[in-house]
Short mmCIF file of C-alpha atoms in Angstrom, two decimals:
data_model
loop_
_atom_site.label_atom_id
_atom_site.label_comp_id
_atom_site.label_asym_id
_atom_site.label_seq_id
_atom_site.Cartn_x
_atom_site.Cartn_y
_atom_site.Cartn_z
CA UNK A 1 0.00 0.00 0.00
CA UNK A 2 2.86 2.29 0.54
CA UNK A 3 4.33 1.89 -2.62
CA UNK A 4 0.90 2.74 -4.26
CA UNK A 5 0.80 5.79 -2.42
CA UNK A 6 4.54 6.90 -2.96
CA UNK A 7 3.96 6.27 -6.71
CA UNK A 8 0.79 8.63 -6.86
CA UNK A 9 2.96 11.01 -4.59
CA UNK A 10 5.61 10.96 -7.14
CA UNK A 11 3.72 11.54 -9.82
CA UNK A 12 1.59 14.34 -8.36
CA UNK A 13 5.11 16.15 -7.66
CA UNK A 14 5.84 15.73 -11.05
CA UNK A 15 2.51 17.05 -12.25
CA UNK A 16 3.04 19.96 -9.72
CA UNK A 17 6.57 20.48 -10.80
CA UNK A 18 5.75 20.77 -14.58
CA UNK A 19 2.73 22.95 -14.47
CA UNK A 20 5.69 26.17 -14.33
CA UNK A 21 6.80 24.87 -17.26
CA UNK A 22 3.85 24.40 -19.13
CA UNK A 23 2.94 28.42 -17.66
CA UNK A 24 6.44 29.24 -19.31
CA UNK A 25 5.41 27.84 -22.26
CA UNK A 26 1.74 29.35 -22.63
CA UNK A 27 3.35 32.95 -21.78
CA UNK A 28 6.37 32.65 -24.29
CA UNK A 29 2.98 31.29 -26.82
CA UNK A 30 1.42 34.19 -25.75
CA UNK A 31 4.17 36.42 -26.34
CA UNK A 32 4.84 35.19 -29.68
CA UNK A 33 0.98 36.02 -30.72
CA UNK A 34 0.87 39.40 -29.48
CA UNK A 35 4.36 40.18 -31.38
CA UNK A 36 3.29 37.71 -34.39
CA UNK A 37 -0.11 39.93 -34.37
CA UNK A 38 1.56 43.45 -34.05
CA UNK A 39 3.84 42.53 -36.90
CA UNK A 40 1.67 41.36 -39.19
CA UNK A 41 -0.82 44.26 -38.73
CA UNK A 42 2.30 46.53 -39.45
CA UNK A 43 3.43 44.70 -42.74
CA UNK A 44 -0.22 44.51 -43.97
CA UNK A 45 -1.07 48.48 -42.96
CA UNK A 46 2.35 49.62 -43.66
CA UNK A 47 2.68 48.14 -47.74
CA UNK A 48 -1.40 49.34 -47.64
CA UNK A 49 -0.03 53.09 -46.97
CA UNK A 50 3.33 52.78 -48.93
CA UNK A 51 1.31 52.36 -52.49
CA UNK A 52 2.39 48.41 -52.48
CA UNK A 53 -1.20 47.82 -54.78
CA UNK A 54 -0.61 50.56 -57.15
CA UNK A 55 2.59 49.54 -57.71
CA UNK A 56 1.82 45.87 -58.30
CA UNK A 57 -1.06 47.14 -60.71
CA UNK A 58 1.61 49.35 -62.49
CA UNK A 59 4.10 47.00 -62.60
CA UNK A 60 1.48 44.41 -64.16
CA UNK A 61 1.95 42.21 -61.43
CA UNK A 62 -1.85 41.75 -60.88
CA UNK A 63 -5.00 41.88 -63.01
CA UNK A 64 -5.85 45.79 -62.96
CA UNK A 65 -9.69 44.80 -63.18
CA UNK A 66 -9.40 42.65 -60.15
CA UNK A 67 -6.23 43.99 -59.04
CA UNK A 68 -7.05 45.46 -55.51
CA UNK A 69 -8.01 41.79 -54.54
CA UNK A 70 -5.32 40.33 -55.58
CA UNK A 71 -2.53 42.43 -54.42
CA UNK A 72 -4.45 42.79 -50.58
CA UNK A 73 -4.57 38.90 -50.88
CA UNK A 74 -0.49 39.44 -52.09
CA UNK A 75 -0.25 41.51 -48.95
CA UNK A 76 -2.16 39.68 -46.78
CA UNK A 77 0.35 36.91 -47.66
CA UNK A 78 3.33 38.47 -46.36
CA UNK A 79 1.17 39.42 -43.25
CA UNK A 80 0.85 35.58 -42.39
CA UNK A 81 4.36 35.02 -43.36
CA UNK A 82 5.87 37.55 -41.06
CA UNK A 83 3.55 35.76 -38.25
CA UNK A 84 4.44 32.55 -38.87
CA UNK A 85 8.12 33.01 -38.85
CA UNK A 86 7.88 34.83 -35.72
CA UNK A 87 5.80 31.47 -33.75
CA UNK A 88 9.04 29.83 -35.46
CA UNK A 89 11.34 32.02 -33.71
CA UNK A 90 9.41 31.54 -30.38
CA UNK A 91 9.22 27.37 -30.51
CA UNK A 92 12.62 26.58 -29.17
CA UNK A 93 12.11 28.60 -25.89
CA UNK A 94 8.92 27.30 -26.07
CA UNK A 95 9.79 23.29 -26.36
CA UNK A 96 12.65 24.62 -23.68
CA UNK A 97 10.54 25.32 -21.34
CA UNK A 98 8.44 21.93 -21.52
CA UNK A 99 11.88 20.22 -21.23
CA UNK A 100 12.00 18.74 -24.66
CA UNK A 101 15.36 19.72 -25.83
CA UNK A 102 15.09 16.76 -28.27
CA UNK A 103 12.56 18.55 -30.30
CA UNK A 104 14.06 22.18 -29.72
CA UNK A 105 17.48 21.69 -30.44
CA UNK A 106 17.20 20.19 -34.17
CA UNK A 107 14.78 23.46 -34.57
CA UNK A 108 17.52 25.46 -33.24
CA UNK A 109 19.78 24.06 -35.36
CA UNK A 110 18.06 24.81 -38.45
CA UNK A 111 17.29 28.34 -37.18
CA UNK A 112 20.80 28.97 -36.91
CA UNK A 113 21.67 27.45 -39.88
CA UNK A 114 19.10 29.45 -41.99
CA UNK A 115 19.85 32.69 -40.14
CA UNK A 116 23.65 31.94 -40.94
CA UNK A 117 22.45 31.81 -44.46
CA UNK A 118 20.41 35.18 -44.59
CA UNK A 119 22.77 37.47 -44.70
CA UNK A 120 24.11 35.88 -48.00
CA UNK A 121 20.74 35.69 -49.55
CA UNK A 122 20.35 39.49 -48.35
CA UNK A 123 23.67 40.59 -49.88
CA UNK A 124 22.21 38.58 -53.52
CA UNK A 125 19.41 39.68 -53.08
CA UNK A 126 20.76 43.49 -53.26
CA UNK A 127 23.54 42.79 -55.89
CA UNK A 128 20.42 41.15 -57.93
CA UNK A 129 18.05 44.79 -57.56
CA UNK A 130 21.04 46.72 -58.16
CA UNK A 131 22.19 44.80 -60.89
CA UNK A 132 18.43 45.24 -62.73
CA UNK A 133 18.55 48.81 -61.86
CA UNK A 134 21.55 49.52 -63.60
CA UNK A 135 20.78 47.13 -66.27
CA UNK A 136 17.69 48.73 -67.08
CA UNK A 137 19.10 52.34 -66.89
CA UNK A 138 21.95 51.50 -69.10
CA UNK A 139 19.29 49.44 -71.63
CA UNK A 140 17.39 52.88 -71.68
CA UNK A 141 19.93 54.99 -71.65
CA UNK A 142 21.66 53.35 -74.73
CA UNK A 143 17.50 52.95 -76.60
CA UNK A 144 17.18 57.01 -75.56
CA UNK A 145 20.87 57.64 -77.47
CA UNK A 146 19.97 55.63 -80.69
CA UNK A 147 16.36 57.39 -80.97
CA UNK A 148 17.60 60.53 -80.72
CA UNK A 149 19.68 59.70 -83.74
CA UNK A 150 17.11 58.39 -85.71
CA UNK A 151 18.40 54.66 -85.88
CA UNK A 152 15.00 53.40 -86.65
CA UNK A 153 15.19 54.32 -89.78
CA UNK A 154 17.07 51.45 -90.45
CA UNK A 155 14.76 49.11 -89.16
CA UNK A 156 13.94 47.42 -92.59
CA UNK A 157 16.99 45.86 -92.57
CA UNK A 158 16.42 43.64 -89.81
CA UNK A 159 12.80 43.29 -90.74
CA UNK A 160 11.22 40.31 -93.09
CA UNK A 161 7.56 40.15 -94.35
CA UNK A 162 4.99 42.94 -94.56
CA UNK A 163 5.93 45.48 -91.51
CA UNK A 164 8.75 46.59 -91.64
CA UNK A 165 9.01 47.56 -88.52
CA UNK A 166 7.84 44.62 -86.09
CA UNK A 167 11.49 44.67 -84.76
CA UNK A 168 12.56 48.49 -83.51
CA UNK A 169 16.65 48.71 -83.68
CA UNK A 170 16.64 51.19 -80.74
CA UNK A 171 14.60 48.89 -78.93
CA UNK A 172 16.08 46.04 -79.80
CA UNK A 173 19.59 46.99 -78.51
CA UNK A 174 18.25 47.99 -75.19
CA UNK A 175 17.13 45.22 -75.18
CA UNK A 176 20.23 43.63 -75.31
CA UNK A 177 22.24 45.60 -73.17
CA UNK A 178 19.59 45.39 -70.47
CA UNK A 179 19.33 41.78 -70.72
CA UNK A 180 23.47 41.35 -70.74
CA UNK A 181 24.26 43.82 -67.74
CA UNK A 182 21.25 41.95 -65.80
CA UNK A 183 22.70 38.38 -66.05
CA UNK A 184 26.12 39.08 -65.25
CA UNK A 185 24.41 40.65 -61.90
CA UNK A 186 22.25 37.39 -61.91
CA UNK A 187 25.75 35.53 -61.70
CA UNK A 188 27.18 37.65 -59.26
CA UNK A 189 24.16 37.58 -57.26
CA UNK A 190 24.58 33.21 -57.48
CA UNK A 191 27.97 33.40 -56.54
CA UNK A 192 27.11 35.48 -53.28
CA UNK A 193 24.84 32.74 -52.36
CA UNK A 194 27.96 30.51 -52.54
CA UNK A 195 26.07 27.25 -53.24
CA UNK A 196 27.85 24.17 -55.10
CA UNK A 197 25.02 24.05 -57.76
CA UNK A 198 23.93 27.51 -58.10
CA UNK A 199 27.85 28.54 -58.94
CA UNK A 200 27.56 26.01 -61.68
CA UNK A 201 24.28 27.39 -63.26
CA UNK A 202 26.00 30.96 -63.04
CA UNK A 203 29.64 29.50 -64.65
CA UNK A 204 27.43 27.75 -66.99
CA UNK A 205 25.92 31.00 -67.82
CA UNK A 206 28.95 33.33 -68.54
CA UNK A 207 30.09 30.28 -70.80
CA UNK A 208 26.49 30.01 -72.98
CA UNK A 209 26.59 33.94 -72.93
CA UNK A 210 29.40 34.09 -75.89
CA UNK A 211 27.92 31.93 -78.23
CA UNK A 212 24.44 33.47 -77.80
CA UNK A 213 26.19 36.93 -78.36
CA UNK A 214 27.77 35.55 -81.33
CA UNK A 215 24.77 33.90 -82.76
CA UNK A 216 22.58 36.81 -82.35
CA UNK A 217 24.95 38.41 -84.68
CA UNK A 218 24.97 36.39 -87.15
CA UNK A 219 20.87 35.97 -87.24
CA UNK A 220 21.31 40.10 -87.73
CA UNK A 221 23.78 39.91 -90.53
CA UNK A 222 21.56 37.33 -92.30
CA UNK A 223 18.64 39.21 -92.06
CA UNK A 224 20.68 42.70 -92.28
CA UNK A 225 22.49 41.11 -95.81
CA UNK A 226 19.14 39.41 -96.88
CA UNK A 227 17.29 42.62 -96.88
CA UNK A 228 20.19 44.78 -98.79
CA UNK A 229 20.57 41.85 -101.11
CA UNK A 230 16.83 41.87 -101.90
CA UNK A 231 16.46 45.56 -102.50
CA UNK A 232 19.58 45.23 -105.25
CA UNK A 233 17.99 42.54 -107.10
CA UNK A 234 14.72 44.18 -107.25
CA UNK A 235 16.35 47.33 -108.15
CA UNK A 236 18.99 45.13 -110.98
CA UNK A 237 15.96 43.10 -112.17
CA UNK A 238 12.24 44.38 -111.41
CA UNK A 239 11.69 40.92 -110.36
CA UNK A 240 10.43 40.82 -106.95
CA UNK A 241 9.74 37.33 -106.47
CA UNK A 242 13.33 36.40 -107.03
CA UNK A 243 14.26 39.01 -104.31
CA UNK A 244 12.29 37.51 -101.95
CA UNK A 245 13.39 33.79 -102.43
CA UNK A 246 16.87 35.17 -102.47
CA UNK A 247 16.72 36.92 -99.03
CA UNK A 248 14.25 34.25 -97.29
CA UNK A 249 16.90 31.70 -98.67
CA UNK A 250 19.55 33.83 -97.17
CA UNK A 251 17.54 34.10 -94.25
CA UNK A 252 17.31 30.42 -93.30
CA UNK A 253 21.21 29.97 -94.09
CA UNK A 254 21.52 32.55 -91.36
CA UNK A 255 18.89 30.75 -88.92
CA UNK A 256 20.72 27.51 -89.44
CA UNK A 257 24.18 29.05 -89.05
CA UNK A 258 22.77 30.57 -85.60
CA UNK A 259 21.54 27.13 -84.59
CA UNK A 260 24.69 25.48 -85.37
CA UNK A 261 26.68 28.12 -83.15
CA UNK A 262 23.97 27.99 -80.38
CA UNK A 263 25.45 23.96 -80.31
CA UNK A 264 21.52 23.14 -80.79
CA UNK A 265 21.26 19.46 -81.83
CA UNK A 266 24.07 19.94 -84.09
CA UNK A 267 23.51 16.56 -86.13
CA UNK A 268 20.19 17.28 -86.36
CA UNK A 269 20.23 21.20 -87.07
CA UNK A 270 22.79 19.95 -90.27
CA UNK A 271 20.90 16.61 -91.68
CA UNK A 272 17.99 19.53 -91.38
CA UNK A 273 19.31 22.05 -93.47
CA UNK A 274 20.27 20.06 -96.00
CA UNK A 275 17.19 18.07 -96.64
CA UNK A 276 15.21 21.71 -97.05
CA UNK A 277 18.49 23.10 -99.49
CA UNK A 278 17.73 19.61 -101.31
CA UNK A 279 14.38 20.41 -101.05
CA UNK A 280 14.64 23.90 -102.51
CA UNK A 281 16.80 22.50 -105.40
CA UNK A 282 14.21 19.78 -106.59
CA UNK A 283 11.67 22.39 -106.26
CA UNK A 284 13.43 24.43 -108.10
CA UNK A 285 14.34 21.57 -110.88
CA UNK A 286 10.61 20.40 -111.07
CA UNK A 287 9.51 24.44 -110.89
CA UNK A 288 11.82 25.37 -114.53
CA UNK A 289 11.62 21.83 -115.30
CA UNK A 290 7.54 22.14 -115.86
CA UNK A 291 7.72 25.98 -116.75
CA UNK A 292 10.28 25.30 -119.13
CA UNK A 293 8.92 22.17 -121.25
CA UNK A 294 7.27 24.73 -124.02
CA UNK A 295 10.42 26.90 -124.36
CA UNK A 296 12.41 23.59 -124.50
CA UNK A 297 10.14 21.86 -126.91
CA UNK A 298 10.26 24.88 -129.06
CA UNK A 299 13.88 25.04 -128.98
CA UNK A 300 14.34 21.36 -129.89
CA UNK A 301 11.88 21.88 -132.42
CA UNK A 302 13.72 25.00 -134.22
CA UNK A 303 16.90 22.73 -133.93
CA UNK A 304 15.54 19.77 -135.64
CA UNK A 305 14.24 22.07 -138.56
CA UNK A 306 17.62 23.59 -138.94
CA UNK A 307 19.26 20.04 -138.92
CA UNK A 308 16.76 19.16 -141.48
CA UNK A 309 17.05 22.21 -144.04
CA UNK A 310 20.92 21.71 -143.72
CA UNK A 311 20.69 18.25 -144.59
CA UNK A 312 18.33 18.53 -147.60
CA UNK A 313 20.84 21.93 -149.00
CA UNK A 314 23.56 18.98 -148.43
CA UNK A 315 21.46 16.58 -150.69
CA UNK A 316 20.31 19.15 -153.79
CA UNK A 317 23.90 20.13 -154.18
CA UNK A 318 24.73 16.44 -154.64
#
C-alpha cells in the first residue's frame, strides 16, 4: 500500500513540478501572438499606406480589373508570413521550457543554420536589384541615345515580311544591353549565395553567354544582308519574287548558321538544313523543269528544222 501511495505522490510532484513549465510555455505562446499579431498588422497596414497595390497594378503584377483583390490577398500573404516566422522564432524557448530539448534543439539548429544563411541571400538579393537597376538604366539609356539619332530608320533591314518595322533597332539593342548587364548581376548575385550548384548554373551562364552573343549576330547579318541583297535585285531586275526567295533563302542559311553556333542538336540542325536546301533544289528543278517544257520543246523543235534544211541543201547540191 505504501508503494501505491509513494507512486501517486511521485507523480503528483511531477505534475506539480511541470505545471511552471507548461505556464512558461503558454506565456512565451502568448508572447509570440501578441508580437506575431503586431507585426503582421504593421506589414499589412504599412505596404497598404506605402502604395504596395498601385505599384503591383503598375508593374502588371496583378490583373488591374481585379487587381485590388489580388494584391491585398499578395499583402495579406506576407502578413501571415511575417507571423508565422515569428511562432518559429518563439518554438525553441517554447519546447525549452516543456523540457523537450530533443525537439528544440534540431529546430535550433536549423534556425541557426538558416539565419547563418540570410545574410548571404540578403547581400544577392541586393547585388540582384542593383544589378536590374543599372541594367535597365543603361538598356534605356543606350534605346534614348539611338532614338535621338534616328536609328529606326534602319529598321527594314532587320525586318522580313509585310511590316517593316515589327522589330525596332533602338529597342532592340536595349534590349540587349539590359538583358546582358542583368545576367552578369544574376551571376554575381549566385555566386554570393555561394552554393555548389547555383555557382555552376551561373559559370554555366557566362560560358552560354558568348555563343548566344555571337549567334545573335549572325541571325542580324543574315537578315541585315538578306534585306540589302533583296532591294539590289529588285532594283537590278524588277523581279520581286526572285528578291524575296533570295533573301528568305539567305535568311534560313543565317537561322541555321545561328543554330549550329547555339550547339543546338548539331547533327540534327545539319541533316535539317540540308534536306530543305535539297528540297529547294528539286523544287526548283521540277519548278523550270515544268515551266520550261514549251520553251524547251520549241527550242528542240527550231533545232531539228535547222538540222533538217541543212541536210536537204547537203542533198540538192549532190
Amino acid at each position: 500500500m505504501g508503494k501505491i501511495v509513494d507512486s501517486l505522490m511521485d507523480a503528483l510532484n511531477s505534475i506539480i513540478g511541470f505545471i511552471p513549465n507548461l505556464i512558461s510555455a503558454i506565456i512565451l505562446l502568448l508572447v509570440a501572438w501578441i508580437i506575431a499579431t503586431i507585426v503582421k498588422k504593421i506589414i499589412v497596414k504599412g505596404l497598404g499606406a506605402l502604395g504596395f497595390e498601385e505599384w503591383l497594378q503598375k508593374k502588371g503584377l496583378v490583373d488591374r480589373q481585379k487587381g485590388k483583390s489580388d494584391s491585398e490577398g499578395l499583402i495579406k500573404t506576407f502578413g501571415k508570413l511575417a507571423y508565422f516566422l515569428i511562432f518559429l522564432l518563439f518554438l525553441p524557448a517554447v519546447f525549452d521550457a516543456l523540457k523537450m530539448e530533443s525537439v528544440s534543439n534540431p529546430i535550433r539548429s536549423m534556425m541557426q543554420s538558416v539565419l547563418n544563411f540570410a545574410p548571404r541571400i540578403l547581400v544577392a538579393v541586393i547585388i540582384l536589384v542593383i544589378g536590374l537597376f543599372i541594367a535597365k538604366m543603361l538598356g534605356t539609356l543606350v534605346k534614348n541615345l539611338l532614338q535621338s539619332l534616328n536609328v529606326s530608320r534602319f529598321n527594314h533591314y532587320i525586318n522580313f515580311g509585310n511590316d517593316k518595322n515589327s522589330i525596332d533597332l533602338p529597342v532592340a539593342v536595349g534590349w540587349v544591353i539590359t538583358t546582358i548587364i542583368g545576367l552578369f548581376f544574376f551571376v554575381q548575385a549566385l555566386n554570393t549565395v555561394n552554393l555548389t550548384v547555383l555557382n555552376k548554373i551561373g559559370a554555366a551562364i557566362i560560358g552560354y553567354l558568348p555563343l548566344v552573343v555571337s549567334a545573335g549576330i549572325i541571325l542580324a547579318l543574315g537578315l541585315i544582308g538578306g534585306n540589302l541583297l533583296a532591294k539590289f535585285i529588285r532594283k537590278s531586275t524588277g523581279n520581286n519574287t526572285l528578291a524575296e526567295v533570295v533573301k528568305f533563302l539567305l535568311i534560313i542559311v543565317a537561322v541555321f548558321m545561328t543554330l549550329d553556333q547555339l550547339n543546338f542538336a548539331q547533327s540534327i540542325v545539319n541533316v535539317a538544313f540540308l534536306l530543305i536546301l535539297g528540297a529547294i533544289a528539286v523544287a526548283f528543278a521540277i519548278a523550270f523543269g515544268i515551266g520550261g517544257k514549251s520553251f524547251a520543246e520549241k527550242q528542240l523543235q527550231k533545232l531539228s528544222n535547222k538540222i533538217e534544211k541543212e541536210s536537204d541543201s547537203n542533198h540538192n547540191q549532190f
